[in-house]
Tab-separated table of C-alpha atoms in Angstrom:
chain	number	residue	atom	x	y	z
O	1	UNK	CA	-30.879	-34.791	39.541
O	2	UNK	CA	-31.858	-37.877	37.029
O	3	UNK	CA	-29.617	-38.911	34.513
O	4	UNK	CA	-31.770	-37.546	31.813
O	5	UNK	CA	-31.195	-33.896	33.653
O	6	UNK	CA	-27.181	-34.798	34.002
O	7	UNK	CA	-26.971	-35.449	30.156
O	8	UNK	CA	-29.493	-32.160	29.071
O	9	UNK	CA	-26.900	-30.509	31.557
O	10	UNK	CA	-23.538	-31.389	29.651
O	11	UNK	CA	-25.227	-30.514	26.676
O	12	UNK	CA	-25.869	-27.452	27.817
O	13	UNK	CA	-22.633	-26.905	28.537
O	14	UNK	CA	-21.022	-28.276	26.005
O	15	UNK	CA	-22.281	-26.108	23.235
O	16	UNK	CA	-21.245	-23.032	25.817
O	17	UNK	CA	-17.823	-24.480	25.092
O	18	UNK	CA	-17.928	-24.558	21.707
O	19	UNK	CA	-19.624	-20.683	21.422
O	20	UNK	CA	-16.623	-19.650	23.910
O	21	UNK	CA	-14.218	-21.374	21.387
O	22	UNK	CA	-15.669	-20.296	18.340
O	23	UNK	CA	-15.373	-16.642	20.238
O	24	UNK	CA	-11.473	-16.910	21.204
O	25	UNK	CA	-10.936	-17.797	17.298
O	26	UNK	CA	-13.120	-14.525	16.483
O	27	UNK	CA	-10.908	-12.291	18.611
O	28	UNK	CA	-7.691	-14.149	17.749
O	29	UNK	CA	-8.048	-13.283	14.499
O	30	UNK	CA	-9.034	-9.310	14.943
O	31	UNK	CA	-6.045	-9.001	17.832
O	32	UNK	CA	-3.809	-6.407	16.820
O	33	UNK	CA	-0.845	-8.329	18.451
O	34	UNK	CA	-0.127	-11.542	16.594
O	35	UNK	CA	1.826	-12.976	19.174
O	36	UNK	CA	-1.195	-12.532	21.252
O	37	UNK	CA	-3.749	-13.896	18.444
O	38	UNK	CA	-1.185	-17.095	18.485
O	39	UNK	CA	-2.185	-17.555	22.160
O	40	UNK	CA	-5.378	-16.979	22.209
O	41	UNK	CA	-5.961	-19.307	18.776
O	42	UNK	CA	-3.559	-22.089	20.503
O	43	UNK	CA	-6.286	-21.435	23.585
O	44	UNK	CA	-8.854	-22.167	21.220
O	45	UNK	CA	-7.762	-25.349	19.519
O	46	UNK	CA	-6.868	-26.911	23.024
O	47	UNK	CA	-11.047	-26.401	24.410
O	48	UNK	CA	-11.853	-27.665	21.009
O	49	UNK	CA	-9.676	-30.677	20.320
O	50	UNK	CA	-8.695	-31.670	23.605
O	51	UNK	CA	-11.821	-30.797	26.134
O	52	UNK	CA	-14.624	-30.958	23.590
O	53	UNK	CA	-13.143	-33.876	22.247
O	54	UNK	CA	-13.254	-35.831	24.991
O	55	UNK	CA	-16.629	-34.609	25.531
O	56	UNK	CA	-17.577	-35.865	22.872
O	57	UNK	CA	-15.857	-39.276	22.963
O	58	UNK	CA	-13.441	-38.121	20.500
O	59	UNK	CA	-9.169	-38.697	20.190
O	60	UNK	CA	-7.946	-35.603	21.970
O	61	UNK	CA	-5.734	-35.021	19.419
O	62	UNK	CA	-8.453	-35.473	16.723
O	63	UNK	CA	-9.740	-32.797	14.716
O	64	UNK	CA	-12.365	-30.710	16.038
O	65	UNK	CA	-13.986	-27.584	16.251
O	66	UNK	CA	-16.930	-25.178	17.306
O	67	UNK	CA	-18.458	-25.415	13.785
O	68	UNK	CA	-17.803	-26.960	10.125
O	69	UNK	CA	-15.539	-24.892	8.828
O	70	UNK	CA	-15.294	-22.007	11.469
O	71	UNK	CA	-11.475	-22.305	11.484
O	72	UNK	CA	-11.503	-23.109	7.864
O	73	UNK	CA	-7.686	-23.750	7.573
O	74	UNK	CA	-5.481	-23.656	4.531
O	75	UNK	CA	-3.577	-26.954	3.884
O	76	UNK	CA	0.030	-26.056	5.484
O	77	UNK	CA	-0.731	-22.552	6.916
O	78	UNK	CA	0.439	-21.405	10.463
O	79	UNK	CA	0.292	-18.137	11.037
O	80	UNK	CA	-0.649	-14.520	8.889
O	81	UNK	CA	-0.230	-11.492	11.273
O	82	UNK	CA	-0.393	-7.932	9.306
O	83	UNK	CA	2.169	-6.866	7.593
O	84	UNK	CA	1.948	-3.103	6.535
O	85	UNK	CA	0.110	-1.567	3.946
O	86	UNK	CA	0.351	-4.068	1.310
O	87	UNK	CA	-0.855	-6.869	4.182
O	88	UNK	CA	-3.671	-8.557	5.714
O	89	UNK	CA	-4.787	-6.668	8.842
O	90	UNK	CA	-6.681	-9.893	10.000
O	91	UNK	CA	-4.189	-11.843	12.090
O	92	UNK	CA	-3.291	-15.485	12.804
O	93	UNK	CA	-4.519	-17.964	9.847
O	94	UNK	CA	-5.361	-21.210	10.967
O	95	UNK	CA	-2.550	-23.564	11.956
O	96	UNK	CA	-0.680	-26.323	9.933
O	97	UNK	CA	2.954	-28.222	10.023
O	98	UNK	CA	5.738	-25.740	11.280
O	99	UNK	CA	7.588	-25.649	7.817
O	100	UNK	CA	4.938	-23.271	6.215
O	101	UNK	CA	5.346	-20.795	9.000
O	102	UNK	CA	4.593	-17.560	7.355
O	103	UNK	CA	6.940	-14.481	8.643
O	104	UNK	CA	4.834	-11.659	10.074
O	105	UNK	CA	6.752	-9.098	7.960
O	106	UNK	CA	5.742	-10.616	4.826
O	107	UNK	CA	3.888	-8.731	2.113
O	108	UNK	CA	0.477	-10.260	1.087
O	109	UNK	CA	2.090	-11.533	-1.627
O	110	UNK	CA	4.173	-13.294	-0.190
O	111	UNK	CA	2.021	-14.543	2.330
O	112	UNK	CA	-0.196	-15.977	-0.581
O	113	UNK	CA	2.666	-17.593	-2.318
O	114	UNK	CA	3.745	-19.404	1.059
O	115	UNK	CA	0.226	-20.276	1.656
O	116	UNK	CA	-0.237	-21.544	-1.596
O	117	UNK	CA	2.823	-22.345	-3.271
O	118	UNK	CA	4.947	-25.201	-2.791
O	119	UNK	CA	8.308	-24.903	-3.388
O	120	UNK	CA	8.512	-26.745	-6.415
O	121	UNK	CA	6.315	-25.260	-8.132
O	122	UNK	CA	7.802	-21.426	-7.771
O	123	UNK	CA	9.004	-20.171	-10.855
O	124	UNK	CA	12.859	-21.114	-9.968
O	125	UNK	CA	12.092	-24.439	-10.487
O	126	UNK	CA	10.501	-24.127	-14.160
O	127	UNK	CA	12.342	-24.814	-17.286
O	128	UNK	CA	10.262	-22.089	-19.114
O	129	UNK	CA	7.255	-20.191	-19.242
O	130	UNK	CA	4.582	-20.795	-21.998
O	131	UNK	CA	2.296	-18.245	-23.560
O	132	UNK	CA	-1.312	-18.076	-22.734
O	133	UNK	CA	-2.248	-17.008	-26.391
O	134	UNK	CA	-1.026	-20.304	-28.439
O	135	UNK	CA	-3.353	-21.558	-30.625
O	136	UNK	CA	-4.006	-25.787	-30.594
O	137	UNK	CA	-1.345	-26.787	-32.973
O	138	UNK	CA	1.130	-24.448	-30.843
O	139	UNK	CA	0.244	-25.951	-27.507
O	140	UNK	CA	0.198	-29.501	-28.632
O	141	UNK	CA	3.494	-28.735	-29.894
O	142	UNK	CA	4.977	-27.039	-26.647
O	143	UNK	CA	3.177	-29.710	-24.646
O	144	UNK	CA	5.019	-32.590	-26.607
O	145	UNK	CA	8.881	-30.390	-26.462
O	146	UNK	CA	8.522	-29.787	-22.646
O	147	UNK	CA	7.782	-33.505	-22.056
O	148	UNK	CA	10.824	-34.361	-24.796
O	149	UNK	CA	14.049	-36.498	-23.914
O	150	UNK	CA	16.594	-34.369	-23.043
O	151	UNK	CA	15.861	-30.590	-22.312
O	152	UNK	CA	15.294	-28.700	-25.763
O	153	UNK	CA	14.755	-25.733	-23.612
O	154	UNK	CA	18.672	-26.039	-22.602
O	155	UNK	CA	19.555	-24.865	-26.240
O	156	UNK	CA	16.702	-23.150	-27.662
O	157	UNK	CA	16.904	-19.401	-28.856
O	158	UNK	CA	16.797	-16.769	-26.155
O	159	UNK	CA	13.882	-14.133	-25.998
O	160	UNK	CA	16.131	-11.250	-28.158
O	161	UNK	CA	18.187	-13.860	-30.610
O	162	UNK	CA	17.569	-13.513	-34.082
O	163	UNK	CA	15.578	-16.360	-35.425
O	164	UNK	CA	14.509	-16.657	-39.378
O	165	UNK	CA	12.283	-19.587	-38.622
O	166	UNK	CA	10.385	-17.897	-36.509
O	167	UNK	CA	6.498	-17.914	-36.819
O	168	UNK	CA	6.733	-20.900	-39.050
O	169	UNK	CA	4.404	-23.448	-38.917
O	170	UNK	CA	4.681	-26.300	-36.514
O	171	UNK	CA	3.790	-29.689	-38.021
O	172	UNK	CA	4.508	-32.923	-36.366
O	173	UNK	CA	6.925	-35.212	-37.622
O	174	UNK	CA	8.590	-33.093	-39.897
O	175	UNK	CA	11.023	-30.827	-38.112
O	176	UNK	CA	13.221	-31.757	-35.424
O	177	UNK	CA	12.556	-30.617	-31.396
O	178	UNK	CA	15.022	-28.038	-32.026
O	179	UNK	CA	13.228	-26.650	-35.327
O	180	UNK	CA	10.124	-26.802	-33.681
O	181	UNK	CA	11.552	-24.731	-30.711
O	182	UNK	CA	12.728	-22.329	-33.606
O	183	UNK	CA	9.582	-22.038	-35.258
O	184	UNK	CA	7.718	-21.785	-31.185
O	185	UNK	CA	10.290	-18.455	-30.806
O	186	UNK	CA	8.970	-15.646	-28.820
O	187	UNK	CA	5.943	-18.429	-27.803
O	188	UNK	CA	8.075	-19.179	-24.542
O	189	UNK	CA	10.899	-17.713	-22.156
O	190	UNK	CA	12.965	-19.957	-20.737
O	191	UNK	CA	14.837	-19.783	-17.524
O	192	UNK	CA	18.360	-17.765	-19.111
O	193	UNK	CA	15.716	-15.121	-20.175
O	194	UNK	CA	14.705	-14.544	-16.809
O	195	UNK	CA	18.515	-14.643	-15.720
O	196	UNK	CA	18.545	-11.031	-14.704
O	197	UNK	CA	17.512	-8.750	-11.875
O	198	UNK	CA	14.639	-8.160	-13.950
O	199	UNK	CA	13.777	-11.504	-14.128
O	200	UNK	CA	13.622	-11.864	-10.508
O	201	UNK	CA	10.918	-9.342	-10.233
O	202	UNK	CA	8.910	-10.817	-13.015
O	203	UNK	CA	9.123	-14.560	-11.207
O	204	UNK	CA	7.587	-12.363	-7.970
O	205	UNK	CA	4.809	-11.643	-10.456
O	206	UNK	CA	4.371	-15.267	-11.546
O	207	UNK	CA	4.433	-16.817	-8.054
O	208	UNK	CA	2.157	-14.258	-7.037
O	209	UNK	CA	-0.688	-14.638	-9.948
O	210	UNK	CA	-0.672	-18.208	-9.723
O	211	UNK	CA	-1.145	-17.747	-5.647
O	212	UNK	CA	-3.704	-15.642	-6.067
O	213	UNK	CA	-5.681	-18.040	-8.371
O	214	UNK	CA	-4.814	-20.724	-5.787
O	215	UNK	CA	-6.410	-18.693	-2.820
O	216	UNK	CA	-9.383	-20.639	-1.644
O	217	UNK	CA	-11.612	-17.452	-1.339
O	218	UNK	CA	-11.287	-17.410	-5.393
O	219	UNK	CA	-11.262	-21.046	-6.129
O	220	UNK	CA	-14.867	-21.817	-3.920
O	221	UNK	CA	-15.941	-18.624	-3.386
O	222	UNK	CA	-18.049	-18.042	-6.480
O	223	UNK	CA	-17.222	-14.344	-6.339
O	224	UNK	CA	-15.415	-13.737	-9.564
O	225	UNK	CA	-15.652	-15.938	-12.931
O	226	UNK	CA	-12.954	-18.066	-12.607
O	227	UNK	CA	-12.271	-18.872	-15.897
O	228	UNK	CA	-12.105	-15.076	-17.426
O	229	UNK	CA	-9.964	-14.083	-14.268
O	230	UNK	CA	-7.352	-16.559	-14.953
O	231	UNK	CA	-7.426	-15.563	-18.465
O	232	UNK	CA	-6.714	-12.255	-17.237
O	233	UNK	CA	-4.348	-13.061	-14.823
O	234	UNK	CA	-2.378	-15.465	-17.182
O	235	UNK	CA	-2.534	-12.248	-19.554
O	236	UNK	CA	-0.822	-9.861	-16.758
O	237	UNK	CA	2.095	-12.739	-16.229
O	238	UNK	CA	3.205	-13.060	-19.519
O	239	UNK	CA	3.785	-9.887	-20.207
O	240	UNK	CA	5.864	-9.312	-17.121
O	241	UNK	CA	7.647	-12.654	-18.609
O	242	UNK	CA	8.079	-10.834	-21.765
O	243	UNK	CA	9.260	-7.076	-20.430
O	244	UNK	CA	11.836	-8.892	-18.573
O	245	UNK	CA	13.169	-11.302	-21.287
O	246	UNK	CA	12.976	-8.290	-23.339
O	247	UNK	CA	15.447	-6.352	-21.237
O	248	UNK	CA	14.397	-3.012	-22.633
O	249	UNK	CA	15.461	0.034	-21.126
O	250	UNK	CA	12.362	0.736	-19.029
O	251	UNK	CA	11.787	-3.197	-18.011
O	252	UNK	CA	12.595	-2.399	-14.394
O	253	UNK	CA	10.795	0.166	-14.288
O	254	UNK	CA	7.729	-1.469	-15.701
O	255	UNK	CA	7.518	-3.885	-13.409
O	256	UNK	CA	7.905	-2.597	-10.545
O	257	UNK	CA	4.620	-0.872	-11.271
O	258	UNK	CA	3.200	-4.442	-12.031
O	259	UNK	CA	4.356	-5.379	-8.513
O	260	UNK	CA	2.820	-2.976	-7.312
O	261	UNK	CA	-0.596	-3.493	-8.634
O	262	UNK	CA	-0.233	-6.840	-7.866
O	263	UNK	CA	0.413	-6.345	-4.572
O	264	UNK	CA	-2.882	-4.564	-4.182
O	265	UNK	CA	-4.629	-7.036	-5.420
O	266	UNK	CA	-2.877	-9.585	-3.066
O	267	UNK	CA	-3.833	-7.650	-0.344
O	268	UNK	CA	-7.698	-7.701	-0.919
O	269	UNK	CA	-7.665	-11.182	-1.772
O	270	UNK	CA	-5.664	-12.302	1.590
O	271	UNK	CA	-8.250	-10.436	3.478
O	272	UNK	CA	-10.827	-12.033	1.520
O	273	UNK	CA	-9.587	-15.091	1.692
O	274	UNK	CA	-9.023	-15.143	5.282
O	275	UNK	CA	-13.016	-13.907	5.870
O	276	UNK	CA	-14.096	-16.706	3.467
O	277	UNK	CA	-12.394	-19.104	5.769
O	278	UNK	CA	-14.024	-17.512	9.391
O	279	UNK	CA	-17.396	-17.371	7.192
O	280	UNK	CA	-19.232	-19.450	10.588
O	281	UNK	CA	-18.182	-17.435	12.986
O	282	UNK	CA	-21.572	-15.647	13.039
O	283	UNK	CA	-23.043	-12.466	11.608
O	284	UNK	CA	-20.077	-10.118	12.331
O	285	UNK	CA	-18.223	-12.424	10.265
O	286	UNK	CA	-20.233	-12.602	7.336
O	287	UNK	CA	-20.541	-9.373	7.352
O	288	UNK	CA	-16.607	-9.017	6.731
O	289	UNK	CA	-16.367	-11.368	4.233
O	290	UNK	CA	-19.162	-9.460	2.283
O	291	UNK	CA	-17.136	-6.701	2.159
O	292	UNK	CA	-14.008	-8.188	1.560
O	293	UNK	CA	-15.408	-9.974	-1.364
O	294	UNK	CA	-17.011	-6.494	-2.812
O	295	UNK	CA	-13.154	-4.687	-2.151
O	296	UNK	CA	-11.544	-7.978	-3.989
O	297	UNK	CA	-13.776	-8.081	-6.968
O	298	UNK	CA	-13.529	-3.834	-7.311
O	299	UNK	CA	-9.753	-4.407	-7.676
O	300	UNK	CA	-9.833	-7.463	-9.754
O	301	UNK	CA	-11.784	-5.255	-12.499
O	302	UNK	CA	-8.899	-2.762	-11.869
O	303	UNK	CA	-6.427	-5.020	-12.642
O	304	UNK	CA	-8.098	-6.907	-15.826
O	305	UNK	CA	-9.720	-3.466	-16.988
C-alpha cells in the first residue's frame, strides 16, 4: 500500500470517527437515563478531543468536535436531564466548568436561569426594579439616581406609601435625588417591596424572563422578533413586580398563575433551545428543532396575546 493509499485510508477513517461521535452525542441527548446520556456524551468528547485530535495534529485537550457547532454548548452548562412536566425531555446539555452543574430535578425554569444567569445578576442582588413604560425624561432620570452616591433607593418611598409628589415632573437640577425618587413613585420597586413571600415568587418571574431572553435559541435563532418579545416579556415582569409590591389580597394567587405560564413557556424554549444547539447533527435533528421552534413561537403568542 503507497503512502498516498495510507493517507486516503486515515481519512477514511477519520471522518467514520467523527460520524460515530457526532452519533453518540445524538443518542446522548435522546437517552431517557441522564446518567447514561452523561456517559455516553463523556464517550463522545473523549473520540473527539482526544483521538480525533491527535489525528488531526491537534492538543488532546483542545477543543474539537464532529462538526461546527454539533455540540453547540452554552457558556457554563453541564448537564440538563428532564425534569417532569414543566422540563426538557432532551437530556444532557453540552458540558462546561462543574459550578454550573444543573440539578436533574430542576424545572425548565430553573434550568434556564442556571444556564443563563449568573449569580449576580438574579434579582437578589438588584437594588430595584425599573419600569419598562418610562418615557425619556423618566429614564434619564432613573438612570442618573441608580448610578447616584449613596443608595437613594435605601430611603425612597415604598410601593403602597402615600406620596403627594408623585407624578410630578422630573427636571434636572432642580430637585434633590430624594425629590426626584418622590416624583419617580410607583416608576420602580425596590428590594423592601419585594420583601415578602410574594416577592419571592415575583423574583422567580424576573430571573426567569430575563433567562428566557438570554436563551441562545431566541437570541440567534431568528424565530421570534426580538425586540417586540422583550417588550412583551419586560411587560409580563413588571407587573408581577407590581402585584407583589402591591400586596393585595389575591397577589399570591396571581402569581402563581404567572409562574405557571411562565413555566410553559420555559419549557418550549429549553427544548428549543437545546435543538437549536444539536442543529448539525443531521436531518433528524433539524427536523426537531423545526418543531420545537413552531411549539416555542405558538406559546410565545400565548403569553404576549
Amino acid at each position: 500500500m503507497t503512502e498516498s493509499d495510507l493517507e486516503m485510508r486515515v481519512e477514511q477513517l477519520t471522518r467514520e470517527l467523527r460520524r460515530l461521535a457526532s452519533e453518540l452525542l445524538r443518542v446522548a441527548a435522546e437517552h431517557p437515563d441522564s446518567a447514561r446520556g452523561r456517559e455516553l456524551s463523556g464517550a463522545a468528547r473523549v473520540l473527539a478531543e482526544g483521538v480525533l485530535g491527535r489525528l488531526d495534529g491537534d492538543v488532546v485537550n483542545a477543543p474539537a468536535g464532529p462538526e461546527p457547532e454539533v455540540w453547540d454548548a452554552v457558556p457554563g452548562s453541564a448537564g440538563i436531564a428532564g425534569a417532569g412536566a414543566g422540563a426538557s425531555s432532551l437530556g444532557t446539555i453540552g458540558s462546561g466548568p462543574a459550578g454550573r452543574r444543573v440539578e436533574p430535578t430542576a424545572t425548565a425554569r430553573e434550568q434556564l436561569v442556571e444556564l443563563y444567569l449568573d449569580t449576580y445578576e438574579r434579582w437578589t442582588e438588584k437594588p430595584f426594579f425599573g419600569s419598562p413604560h418610562l418615557s425619556d425624561r423618566q429614564d434619564d432620570a432613573m438612570f442618573r439616581l441608580k448610578w447616584a452616591k449613596g443608595n437613594v433607593f435605601a430611603t425612597a418611598p415604598l410601593w403602597n406609601d402615600v406620596v403627594p409628589q408623585r407624578g410630578k415632573p422630573v427636571r434636572r437640577l432642580l430637585q434633590t435625588k430624594a425629590e426626584t425618587a418622590r416624583r419617580l413613585h410607583h416608576c420602580y420597586v425596590v428590594d423592601r417591596d419585594l420583601d415578602s413571600p410574594e416577592g419571592e415568587l415575583a423574583g422567580r418571574v424576573a430571573d426567569g424572563c430575563r433567562a428566557i431572553q438570554a436563551s441562545r435559541v431566541l437570541k440567534d435563532g431568528g424565530f421570534v422578533e426580538k425586540y417586540d418579545f422583550e417588550k412583551q416579556l419586560d411587560g409580563f415582569r413588571w407587573r408581577a413586580l407590581v402585584t407583589a409590591a402591591g400586596r393585595g389580597e389575591h397577589a399570591r394567587t396571581d402569581l402563581l398563575a404567572r409562574l405557571d405560564r411562565l413555566e410553559a413557556l420555559a419549557a418550549v424554549v429549553l427544548d428549543a433551545d437545546v435543538a437549536y444547539r444539536e442543529r448539525n447533527n443531521g436531518p433528524a435533528a433539524h427536523a426537531r428543532l423545526t418543531a420545537a421552534a413552531q411549539a416555542m413561537t405558538a406559546e410565545i403568542q400565548a403569553l404576549t396575546a
